[in-house]
mmCIF file of C-alpha atoms in Angstrom:
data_model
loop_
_atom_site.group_PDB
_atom_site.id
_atom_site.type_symbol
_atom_site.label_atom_id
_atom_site.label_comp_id
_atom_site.label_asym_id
_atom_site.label_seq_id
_atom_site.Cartn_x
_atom_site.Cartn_y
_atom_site.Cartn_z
ATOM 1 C CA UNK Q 1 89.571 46.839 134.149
ATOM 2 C CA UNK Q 2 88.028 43.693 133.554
ATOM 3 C CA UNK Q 3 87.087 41.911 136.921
ATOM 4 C CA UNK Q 4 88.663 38.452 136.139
ATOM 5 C CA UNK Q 5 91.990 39.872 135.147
ATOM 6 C CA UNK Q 6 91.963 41.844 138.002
ATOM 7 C CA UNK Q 7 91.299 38.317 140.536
ATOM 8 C CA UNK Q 8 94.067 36.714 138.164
ATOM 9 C CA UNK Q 9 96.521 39.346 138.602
ATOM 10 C CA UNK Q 10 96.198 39.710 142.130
ATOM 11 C CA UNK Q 11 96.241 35.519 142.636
ATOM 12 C CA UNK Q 12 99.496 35.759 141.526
ATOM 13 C CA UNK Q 13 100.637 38.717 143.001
ATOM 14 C CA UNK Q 14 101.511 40.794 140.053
ATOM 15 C CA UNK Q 15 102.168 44.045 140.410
ATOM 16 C CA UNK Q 16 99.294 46.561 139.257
ATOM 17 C CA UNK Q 17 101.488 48.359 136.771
ATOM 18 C CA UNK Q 18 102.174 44.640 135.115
ATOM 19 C CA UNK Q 19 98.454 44.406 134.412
ATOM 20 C CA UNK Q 20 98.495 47.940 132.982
ATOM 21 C CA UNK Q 21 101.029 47.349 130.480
ATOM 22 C CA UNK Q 22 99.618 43.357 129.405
ATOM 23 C CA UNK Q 23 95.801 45.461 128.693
ATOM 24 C CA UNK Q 24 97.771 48.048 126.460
ATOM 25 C CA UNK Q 25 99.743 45.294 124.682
ATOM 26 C CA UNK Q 26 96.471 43.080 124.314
ATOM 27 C CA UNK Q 27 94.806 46.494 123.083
ATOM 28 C CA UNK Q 28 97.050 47.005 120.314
ATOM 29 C CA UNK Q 29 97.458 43.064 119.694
ATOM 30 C CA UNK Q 30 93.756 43.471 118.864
ATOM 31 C CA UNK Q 31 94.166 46.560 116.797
ATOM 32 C CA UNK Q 32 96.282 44.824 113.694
ATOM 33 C CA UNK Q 33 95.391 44.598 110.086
ATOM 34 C CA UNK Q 34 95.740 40.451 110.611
ATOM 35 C CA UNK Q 35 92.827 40.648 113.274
ATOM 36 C CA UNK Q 36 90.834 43.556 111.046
ATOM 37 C CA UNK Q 37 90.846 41.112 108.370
ATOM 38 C CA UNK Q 38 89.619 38.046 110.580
ATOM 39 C CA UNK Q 39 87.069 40.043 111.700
ATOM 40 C CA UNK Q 40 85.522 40.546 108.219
ATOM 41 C CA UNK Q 41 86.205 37.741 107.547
ATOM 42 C CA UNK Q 42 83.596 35.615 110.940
ATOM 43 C CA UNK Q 43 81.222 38.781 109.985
ATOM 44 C CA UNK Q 44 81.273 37.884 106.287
ATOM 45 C CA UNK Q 45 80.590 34.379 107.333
ATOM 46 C CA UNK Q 46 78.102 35.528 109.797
ATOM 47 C CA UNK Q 47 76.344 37.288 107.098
ATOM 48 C CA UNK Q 48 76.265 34.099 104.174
ATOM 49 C CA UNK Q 49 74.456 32.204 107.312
ATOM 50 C CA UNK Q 50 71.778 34.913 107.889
ATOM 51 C CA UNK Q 51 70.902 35.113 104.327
ATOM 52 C CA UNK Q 52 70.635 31.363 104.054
ATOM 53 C CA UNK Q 53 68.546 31.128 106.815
ATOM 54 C CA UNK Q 54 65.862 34.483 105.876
ATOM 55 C CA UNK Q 55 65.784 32.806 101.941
ATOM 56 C CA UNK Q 56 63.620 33.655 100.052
ATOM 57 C CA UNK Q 57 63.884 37.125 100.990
ATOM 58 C CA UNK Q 58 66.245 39.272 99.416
ATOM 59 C CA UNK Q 59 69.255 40.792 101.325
ATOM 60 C CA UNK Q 60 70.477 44.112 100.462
ATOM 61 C CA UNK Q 61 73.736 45.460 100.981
ATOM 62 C CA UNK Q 62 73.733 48.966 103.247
ATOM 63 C CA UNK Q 63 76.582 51.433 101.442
ATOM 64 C CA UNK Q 64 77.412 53.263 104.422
ATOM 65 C CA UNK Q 65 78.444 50.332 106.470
ATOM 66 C CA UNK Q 66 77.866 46.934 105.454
ATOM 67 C CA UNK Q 67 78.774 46.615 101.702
ATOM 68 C CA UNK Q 68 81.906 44.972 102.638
ATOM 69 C CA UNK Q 69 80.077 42.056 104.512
ATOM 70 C CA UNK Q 70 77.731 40.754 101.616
ATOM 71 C CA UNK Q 71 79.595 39.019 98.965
ATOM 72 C CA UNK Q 72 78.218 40.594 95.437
ATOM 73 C CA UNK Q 73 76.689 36.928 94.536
ATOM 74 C CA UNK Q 74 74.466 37.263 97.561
ATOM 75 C CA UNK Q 75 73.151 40.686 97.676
ATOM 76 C CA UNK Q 76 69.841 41.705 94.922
ATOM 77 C CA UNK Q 77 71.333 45.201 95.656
ATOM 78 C CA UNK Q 78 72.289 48.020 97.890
ATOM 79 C CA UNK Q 79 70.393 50.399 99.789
ATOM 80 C CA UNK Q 80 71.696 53.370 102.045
ATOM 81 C CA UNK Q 81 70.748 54.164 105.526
ATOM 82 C CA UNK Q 82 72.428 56.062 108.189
ATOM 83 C CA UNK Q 83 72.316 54.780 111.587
ATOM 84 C CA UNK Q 84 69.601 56.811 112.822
ATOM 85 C CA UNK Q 85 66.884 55.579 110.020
ATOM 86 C CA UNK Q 86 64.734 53.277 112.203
ATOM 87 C CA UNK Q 87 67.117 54.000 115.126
ATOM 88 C CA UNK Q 88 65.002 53.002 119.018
ATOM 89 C CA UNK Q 89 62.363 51.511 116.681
ATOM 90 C CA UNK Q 90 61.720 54.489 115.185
ATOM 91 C CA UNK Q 91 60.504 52.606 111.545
ATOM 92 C CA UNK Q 92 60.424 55.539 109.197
ATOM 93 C CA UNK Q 93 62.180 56.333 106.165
ATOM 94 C CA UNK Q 94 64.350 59.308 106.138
ATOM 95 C CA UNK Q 95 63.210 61.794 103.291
ATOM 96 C CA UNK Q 96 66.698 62.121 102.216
ATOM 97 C CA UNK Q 97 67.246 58.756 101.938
ATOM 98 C CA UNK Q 98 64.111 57.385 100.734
ATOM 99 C CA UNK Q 99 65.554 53.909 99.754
ATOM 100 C CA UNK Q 100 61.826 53.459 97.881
ATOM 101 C CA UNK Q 101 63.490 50.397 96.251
ATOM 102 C CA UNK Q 102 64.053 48.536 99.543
ATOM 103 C CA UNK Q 103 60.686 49.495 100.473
ATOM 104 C CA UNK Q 104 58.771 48.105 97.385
ATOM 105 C CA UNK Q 105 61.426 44.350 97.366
ATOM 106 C CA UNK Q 106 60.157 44.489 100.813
ATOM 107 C CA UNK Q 107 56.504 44.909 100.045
ATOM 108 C CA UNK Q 108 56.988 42.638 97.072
ATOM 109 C CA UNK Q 109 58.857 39.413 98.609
ATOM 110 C CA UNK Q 110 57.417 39.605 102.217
ATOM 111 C CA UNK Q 111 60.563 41.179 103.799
ATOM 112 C CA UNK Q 112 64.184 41.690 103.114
ATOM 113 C CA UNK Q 113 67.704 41.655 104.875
ATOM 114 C CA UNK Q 114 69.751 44.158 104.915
ATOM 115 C CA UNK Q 115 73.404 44.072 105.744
ATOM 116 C CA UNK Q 116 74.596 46.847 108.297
ATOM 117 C CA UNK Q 117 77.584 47.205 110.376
ATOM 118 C CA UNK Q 118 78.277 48.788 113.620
ATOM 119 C CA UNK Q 119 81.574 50.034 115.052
ATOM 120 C CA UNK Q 120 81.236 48.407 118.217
ATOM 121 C CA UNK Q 121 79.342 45.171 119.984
#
């Protein structure tokens, strides 16, 4: 439980099982396809300001999670990395996904952004 919610509840002398129920509705407020959307939506935003600020390198879009984010006028391309390519700064290529394209725009322009989601944070 969050630490502030907890002080609130407890200022106003809420009982605990009221605080319990307002997290779950809150939790599935959260979870709607209005909110999904919104959330693309300040990502996708997010995203149009990176690339304007790394220009003039290139930003690719990453299939596997980030496609969605990178409007088709933006990106030069797509690569596709799994999460674990590069993962703890780890900066290898995996064999399997050798993504030599990214590698040689890279090379080529001085660097490159590429567009990658995670599920959570």
């Amino acid at each position: 439980a969050d630490k502030d919610e907890d002080d609130e509840f407890a200022l106003i002398g809420a009982p605990r099982k009221w605080h319990k129920e307002l997290r779950s509705i809150r939790q599935r407020e959260r979870t709607t396809t209005a909110n999904y959307v919104l959330s693309l939506l300040h990502d996708a935003g997010y995203v149009e300001r990176a690339a304007a600020a790394a220009r003039p390198w290139p930003l690719l879009a990453n299939l596997r999670a980030g496609a969605w984010y990178a409007p088709p006028a933006l990106r030069l391309g797509t690569c596709y990395f799994k999460s674990t390519d590069g993962h703890a700064g780890t900066w290898g290529f995996s064999m399997t996904r050798l993504n030599w394209h990214a590698a040689m725009m890279a090379a080529e322009k001085g660097g490159l952004v590429i567009v990658d989601a995670k599920r959570r944070g």
